[in-house]
PDB file of N, CA and C in Angstrom:
ATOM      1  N   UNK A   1      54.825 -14.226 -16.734  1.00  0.00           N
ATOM      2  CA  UNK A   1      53.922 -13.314 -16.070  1.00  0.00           C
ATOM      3  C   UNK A   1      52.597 -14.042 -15.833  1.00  0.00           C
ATOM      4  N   UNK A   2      51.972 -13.805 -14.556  1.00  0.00           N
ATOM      5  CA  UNK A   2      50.763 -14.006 -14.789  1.00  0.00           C
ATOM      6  C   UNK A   2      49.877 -13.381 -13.340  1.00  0.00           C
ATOM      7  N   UNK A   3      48.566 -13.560 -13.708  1.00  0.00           N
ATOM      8  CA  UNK A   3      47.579 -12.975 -13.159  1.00  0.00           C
ATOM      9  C   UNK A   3      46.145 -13.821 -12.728  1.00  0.00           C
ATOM     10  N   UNK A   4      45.749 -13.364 -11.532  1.00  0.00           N
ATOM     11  CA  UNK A   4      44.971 -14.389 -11.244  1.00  0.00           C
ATOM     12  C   UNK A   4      43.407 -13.130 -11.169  1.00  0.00           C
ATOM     13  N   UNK A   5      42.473 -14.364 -11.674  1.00  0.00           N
ATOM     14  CA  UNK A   5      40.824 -13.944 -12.012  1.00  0.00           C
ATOM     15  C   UNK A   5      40.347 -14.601 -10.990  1.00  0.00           C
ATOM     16  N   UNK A   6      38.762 -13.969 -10.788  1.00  0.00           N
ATOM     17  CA  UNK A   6      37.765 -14.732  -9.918  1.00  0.00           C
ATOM     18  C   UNK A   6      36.582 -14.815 -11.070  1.00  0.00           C
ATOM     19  N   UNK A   7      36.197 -15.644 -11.141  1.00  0.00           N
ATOM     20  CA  UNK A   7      34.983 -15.679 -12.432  1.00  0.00           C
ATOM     21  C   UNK A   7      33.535 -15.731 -11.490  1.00  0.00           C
ATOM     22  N   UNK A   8      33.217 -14.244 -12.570  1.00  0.00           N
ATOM     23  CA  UNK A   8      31.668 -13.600 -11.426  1.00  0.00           C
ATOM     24  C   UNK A   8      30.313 -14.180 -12.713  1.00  0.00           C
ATOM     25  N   UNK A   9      30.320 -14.744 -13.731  1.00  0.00           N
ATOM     26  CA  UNK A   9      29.377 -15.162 -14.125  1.00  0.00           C
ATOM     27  C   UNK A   9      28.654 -15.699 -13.701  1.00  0.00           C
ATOM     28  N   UNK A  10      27.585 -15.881 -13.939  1.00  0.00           N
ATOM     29  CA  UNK A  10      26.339 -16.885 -12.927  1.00  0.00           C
ATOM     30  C   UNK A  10      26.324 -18.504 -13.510  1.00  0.00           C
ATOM     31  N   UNK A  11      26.955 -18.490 -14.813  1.00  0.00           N
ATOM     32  CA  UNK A  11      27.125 -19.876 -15.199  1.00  0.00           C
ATOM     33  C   UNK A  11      28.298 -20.620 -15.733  1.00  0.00           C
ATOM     34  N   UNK A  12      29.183 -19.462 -14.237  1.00  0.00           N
ATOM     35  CA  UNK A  12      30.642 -19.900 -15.011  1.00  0.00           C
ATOM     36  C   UNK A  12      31.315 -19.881 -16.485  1.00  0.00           C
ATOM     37  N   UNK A  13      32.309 -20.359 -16.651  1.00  0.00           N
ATOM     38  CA  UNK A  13      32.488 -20.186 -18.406  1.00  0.00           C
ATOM     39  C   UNK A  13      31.970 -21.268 -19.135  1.00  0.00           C
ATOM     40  N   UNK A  14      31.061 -20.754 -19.532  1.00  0.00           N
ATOM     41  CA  UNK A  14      30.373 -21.791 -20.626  1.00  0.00           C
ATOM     42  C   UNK A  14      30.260 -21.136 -21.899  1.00  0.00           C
ATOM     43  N   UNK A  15      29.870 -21.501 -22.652  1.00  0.00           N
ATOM     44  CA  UNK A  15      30.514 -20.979 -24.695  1.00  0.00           C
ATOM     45  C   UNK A  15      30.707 -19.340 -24.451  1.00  0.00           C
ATOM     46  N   UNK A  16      29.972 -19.337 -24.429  1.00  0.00           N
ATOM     47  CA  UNK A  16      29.773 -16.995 -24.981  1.00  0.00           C
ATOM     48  C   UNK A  16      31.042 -16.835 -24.062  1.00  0.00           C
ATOM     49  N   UNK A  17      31.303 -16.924 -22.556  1.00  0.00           N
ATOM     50  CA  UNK A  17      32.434 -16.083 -21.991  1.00  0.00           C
ATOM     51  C   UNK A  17      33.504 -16.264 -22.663  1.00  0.00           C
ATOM     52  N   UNK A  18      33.156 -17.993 -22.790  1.00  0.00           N
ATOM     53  CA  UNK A  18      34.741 -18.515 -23.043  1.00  0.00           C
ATOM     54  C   UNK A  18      35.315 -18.043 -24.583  1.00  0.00           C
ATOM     55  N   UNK A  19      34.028 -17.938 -25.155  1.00  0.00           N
ATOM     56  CA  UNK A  19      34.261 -17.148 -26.873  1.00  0.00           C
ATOM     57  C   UNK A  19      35.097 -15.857 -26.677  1.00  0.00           C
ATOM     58  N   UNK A  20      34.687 -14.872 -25.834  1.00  0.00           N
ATOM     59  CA  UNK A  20      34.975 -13.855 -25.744  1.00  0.00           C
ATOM     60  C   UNK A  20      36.356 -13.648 -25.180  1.00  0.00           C
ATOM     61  N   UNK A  21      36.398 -14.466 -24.449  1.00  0.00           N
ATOM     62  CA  UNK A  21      38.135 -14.554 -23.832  1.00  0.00           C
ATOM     63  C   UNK A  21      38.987 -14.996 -25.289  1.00  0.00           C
ATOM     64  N   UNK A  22      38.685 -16.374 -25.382  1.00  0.00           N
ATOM     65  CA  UNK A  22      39.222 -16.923 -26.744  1.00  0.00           C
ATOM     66  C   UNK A  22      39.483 -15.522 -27.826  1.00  0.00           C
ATOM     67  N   UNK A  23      39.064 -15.094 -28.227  1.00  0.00           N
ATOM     68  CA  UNK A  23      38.607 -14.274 -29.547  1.00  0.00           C
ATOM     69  C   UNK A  23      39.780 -13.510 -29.025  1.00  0.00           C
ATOM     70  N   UNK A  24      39.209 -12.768 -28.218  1.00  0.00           N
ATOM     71  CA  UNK A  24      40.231 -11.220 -27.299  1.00  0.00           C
ATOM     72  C   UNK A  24      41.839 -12.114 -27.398  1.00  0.00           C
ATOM     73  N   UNK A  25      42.339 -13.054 -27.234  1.00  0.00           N
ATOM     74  CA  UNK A  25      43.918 -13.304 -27.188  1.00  0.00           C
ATOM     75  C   UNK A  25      43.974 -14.153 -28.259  1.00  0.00           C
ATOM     76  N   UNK A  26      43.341 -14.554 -29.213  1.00  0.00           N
ATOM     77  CA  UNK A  26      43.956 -14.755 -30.136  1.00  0.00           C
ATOM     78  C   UNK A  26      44.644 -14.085 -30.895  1.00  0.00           C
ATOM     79  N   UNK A  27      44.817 -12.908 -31.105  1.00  0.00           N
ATOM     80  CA  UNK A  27      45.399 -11.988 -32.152  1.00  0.00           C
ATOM     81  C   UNK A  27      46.905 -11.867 -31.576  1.00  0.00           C
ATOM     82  N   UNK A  28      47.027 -12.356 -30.460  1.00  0.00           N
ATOM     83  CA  UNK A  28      48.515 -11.982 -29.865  1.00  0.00           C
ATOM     84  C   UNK A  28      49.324 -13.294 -29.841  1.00  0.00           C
ATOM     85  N   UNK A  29      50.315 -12.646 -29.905  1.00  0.00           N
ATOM     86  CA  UNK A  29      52.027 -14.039 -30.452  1.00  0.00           C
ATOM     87  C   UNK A  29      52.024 -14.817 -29.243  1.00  0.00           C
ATOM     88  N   UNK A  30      52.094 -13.827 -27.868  1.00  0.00           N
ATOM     89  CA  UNK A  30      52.906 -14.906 -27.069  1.00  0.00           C
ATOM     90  C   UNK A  30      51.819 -16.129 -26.497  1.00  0.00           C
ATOM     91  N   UNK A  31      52.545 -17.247 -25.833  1.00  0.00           N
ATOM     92  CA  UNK A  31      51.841 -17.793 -25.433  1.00  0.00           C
ATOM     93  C   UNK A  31      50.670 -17.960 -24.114  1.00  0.00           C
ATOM     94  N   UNK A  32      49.630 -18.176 -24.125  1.00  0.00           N
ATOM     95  CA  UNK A  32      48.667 -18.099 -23.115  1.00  0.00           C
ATOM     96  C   UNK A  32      48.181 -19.018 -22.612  1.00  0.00           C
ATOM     97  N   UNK A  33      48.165 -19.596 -21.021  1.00  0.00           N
ATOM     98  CA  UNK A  33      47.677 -20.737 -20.847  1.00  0.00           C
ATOM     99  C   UNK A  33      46.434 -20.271 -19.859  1.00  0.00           C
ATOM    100  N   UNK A  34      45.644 -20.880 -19.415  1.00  0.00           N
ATOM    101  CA  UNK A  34      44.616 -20.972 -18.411  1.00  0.00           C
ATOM    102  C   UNK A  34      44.699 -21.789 -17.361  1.00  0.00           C
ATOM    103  N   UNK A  35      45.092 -21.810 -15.733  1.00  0.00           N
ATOM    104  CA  UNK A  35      45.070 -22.664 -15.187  1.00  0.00           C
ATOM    105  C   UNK A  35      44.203 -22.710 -14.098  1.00  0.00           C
ATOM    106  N   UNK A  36      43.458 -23.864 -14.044  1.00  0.00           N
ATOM    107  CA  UNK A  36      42.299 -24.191 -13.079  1.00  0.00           C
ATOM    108  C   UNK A  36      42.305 -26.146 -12.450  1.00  0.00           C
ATOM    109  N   UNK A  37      42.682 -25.662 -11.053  1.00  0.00           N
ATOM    110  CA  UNK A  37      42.567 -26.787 -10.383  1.00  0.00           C
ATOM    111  C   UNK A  37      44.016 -27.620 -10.775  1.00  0.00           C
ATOM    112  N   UNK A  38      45.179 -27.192 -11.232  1.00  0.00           N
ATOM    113  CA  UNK A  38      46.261 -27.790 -11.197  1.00  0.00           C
ATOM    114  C   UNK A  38      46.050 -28.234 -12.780  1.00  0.00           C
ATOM    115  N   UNK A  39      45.197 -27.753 -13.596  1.00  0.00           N
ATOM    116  CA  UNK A  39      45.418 -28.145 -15.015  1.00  0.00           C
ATOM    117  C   UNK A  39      45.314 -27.113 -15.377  1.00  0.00           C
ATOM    118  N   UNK A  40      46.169 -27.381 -16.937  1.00  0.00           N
ATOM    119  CA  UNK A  40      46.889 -25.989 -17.318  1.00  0.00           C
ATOM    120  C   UNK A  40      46.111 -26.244 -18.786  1.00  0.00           C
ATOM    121  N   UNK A  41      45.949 -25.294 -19.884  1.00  0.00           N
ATOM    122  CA  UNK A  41      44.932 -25.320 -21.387  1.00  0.00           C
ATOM    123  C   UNK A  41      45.433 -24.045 -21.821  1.00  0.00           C
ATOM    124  N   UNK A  42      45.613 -24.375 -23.208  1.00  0.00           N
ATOM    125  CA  UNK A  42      45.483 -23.057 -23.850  1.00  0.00           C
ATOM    126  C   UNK A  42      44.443 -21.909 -24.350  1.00  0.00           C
ATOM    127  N   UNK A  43      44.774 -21.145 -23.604  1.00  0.00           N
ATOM    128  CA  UNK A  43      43.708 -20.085 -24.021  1.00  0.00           C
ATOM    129  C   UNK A  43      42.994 -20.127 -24.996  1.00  0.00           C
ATOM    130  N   UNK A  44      43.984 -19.912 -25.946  1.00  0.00           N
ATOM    131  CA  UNK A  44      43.268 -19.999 -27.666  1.00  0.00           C
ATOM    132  C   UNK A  44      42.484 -21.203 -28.224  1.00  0.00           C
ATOM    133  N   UNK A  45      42.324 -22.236 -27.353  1.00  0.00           N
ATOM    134  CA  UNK A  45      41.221 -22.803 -27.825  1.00  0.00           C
ATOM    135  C   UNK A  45      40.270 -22.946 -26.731  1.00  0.00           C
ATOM    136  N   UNK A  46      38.892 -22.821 -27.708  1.00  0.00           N
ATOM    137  CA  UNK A  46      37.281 -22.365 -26.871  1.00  0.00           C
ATOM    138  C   UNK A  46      37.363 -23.807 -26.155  1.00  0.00           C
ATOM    139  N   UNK A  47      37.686 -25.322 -26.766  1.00  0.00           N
ATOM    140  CA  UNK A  47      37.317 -26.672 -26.652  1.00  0.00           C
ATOM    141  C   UNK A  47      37.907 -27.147 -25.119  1.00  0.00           C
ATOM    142  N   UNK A  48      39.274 -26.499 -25.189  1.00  0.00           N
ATOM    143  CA  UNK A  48      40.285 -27.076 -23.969  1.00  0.00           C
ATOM    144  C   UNK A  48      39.787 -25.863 -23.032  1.00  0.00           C
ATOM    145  N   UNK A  49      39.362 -24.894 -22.677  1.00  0.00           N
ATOM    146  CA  UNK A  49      39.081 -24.061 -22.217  1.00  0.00           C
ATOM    147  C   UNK A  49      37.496 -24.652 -21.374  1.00  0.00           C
ATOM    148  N   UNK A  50      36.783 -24.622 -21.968  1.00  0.00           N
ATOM    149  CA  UNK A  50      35.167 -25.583 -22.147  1.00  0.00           C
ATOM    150  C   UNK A  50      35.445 -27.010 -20.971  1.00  0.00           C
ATOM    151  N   UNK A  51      36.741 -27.546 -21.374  1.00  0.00           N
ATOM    152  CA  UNK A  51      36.743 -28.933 -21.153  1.00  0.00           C
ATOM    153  C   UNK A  51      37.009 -28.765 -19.027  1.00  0.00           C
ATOM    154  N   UNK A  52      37.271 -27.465 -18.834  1.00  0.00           N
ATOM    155  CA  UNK A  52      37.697 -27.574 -17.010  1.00  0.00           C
ATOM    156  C   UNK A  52      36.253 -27.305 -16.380  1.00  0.00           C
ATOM    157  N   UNK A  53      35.711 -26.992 -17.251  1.00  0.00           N
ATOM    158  CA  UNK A  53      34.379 -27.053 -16.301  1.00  0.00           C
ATOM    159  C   UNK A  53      34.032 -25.880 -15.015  1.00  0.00           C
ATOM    160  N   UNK A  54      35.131 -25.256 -15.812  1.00  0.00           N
ATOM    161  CA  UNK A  54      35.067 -23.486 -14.340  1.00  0.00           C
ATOM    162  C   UNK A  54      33.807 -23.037 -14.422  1.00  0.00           C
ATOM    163  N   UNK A  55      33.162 -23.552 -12.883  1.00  0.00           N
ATOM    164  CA  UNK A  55      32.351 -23.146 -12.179  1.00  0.00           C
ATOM    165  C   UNK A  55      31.521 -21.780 -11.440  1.00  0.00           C
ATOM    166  N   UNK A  56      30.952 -21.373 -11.384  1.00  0.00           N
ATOM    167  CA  UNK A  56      30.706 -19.392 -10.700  1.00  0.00           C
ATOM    168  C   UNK A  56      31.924 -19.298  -9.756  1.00  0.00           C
ATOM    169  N   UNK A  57      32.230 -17.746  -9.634  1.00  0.00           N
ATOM    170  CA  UNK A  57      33.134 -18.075  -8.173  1.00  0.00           C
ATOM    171  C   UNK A  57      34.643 -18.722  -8.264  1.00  0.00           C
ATOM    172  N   UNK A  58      34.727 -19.713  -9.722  1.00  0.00           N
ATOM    173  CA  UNK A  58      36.069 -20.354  -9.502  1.00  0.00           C
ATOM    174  C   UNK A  58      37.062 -18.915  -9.525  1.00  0.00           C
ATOM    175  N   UNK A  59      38.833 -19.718  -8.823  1.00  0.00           N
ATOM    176  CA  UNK A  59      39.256 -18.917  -9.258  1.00  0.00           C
ATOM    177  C   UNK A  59      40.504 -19.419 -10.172  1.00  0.00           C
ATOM    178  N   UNK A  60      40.864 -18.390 -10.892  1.00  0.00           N
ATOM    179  CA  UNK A  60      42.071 -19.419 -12.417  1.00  0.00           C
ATOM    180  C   UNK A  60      42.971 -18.151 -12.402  1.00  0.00           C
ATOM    181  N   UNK A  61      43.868 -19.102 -12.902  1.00  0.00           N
ATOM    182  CA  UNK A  61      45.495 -18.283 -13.463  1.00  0.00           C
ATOM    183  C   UNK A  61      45.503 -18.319 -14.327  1.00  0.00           C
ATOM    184  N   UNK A  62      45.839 -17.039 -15.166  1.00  0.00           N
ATOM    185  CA  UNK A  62      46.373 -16.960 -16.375  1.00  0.00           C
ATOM    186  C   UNK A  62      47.600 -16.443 -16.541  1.00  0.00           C
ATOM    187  N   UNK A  63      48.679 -17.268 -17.499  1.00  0.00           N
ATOM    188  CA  UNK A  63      49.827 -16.815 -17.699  1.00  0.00           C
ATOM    189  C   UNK A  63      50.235 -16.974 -18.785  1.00  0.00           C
ATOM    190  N   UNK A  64      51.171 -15.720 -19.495  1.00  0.00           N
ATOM    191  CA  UNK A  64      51.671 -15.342 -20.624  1.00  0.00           C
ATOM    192  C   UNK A  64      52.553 -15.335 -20.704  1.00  0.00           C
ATOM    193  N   UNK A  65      53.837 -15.652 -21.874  1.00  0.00           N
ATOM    194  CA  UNK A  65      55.369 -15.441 -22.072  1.00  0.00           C
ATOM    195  C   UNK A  65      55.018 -15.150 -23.727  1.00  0.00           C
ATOM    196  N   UNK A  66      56.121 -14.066 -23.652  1.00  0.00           N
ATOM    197  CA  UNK A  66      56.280 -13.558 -24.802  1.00  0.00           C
ATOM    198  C   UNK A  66      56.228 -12.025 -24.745  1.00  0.00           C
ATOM    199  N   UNK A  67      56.730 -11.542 -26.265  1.00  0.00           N
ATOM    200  CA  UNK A  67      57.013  -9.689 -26.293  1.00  0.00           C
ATOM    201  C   UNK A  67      55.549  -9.195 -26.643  1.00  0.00           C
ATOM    202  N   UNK A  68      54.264  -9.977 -26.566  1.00  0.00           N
ATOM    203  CA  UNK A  68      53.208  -9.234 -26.295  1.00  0.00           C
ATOM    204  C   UNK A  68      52.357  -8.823 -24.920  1.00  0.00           C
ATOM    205  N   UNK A  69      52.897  -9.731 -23.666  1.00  0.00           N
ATOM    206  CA  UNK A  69      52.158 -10.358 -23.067  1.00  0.00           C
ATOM    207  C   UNK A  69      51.270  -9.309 -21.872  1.00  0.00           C
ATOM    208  N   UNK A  70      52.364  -8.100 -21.649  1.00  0.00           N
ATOM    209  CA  UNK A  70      51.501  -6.858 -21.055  1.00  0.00           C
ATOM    210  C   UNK A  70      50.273  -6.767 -21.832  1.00  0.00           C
ATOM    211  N   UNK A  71      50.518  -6.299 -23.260  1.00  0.00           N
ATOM    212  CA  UNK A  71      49.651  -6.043 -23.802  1.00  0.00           C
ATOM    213  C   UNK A  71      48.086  -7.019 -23.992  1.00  0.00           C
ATOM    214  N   UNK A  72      48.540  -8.323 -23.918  1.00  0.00           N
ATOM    215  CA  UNK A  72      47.740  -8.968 -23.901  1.00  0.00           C
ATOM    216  C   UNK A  72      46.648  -9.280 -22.416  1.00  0.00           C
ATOM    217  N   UNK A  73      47.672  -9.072 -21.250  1.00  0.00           N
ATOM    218  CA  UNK A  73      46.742  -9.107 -19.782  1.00  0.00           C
ATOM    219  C   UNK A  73      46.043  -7.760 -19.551  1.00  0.00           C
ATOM    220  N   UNK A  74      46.274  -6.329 -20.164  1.00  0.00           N
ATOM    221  CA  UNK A  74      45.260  -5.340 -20.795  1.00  0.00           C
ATOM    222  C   UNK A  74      44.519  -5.484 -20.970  1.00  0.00           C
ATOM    223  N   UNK A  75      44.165  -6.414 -22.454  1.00  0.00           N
ATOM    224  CA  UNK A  75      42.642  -7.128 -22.670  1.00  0.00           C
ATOM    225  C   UNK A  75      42.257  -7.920 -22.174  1.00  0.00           C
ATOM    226  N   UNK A  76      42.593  -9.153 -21.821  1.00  0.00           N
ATOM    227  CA  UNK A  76      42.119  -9.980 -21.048  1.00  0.00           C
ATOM    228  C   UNK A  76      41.527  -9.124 -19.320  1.00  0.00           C
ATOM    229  N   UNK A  77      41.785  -8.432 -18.966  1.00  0.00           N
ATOM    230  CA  UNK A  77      41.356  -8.044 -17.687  1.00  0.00           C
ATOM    231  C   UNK A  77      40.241  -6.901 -18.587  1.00  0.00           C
ATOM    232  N   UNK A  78      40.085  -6.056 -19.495  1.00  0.00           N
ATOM    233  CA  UNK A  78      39.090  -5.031 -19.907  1.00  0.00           C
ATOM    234  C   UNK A  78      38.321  -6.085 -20.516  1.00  0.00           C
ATOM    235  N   UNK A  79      38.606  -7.063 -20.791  1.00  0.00           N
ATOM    236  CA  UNK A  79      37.340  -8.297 -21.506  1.00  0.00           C
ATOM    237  C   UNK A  79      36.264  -9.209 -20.370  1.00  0.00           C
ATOM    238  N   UNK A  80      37.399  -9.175 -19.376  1.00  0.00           N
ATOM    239  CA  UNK A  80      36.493  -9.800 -18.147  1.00  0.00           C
ATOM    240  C   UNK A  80      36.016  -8.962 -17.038  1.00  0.00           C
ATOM    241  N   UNK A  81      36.156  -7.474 -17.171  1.00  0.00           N
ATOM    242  CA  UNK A  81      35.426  -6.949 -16.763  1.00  0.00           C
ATOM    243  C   UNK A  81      34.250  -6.007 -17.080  1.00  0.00           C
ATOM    244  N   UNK A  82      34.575  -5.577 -18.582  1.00  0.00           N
ATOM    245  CA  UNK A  82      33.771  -5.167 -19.259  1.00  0.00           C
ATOM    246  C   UNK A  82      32.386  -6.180 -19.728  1.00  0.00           C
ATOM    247  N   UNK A  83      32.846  -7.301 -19.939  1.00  0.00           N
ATOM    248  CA  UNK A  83      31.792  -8.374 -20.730  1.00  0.00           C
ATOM    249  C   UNK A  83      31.131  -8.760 -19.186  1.00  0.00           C
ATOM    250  N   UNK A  84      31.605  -8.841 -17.926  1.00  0.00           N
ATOM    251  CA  UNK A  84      31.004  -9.212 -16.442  1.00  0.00           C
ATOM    252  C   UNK A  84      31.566 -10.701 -16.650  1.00  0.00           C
ATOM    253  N   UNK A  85      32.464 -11.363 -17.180  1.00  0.00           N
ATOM    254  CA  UNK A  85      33.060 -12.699 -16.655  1.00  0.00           C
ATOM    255  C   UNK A  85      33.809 -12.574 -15.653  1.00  0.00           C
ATOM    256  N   UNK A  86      34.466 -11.905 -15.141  1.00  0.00           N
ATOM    257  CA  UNK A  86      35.355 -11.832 -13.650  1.00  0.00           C
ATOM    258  C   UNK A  86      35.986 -10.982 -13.495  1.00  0.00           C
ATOM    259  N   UNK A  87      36.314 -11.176 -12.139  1.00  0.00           N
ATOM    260  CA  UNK A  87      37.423  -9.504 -11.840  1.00  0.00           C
ATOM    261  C   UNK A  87      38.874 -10.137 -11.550  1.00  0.00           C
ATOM    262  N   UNK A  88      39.706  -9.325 -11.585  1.00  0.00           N
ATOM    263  CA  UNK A  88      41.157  -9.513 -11.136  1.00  0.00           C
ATOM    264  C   UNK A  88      40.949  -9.869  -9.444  1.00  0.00           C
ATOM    265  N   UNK A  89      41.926 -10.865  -9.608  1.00  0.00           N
ATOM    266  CA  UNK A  89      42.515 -10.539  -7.688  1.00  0.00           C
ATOM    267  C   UNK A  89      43.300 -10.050  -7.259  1.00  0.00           C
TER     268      UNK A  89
END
């Protein structure tokens, strides 16, 4: 499964968003990747996440496998729109 974001921050993901994403899917089993610009990172870490350099405006895929993973694109979309890091496309 997966789902694609537009990131509306003004300084892109830099620590705090990317904390807040991080934090929000860690608690869940399946796996989560982040993909931006043809490179792919795991969610669950703030470091590899940090390391793409997503810009205002970028836009990224996120995709999940596993028996949590509805549950998990739930939060991830109420985390990035509630906190103002991005909206769904």
């Amino acid at each position: 499964m997966k789902k694609t974001y537009k990131i509306t921050t003004p300084e892109g993901l830099h620590a705090r968003p990317t904390a807040l994403l991080v934090t929000a899917v860690t608690a869940f089993k399946c796996d989560v990747q982040l993909i931006y610009k043809e490179k792919s990172v795991n969610l669950k870490s703030i470091m590899g996440v940090m390391a793409l350099g997503i810009t205002p405006g970028s836009i990224v895929d996120i995709s999940a496998e596993g028996t949590d993973a509805d549950k998990l694109f739930q939060t991830v979309t109420d985390v990035m729109i509630t906190k103002g890091i991005g909206e769904e496309c």
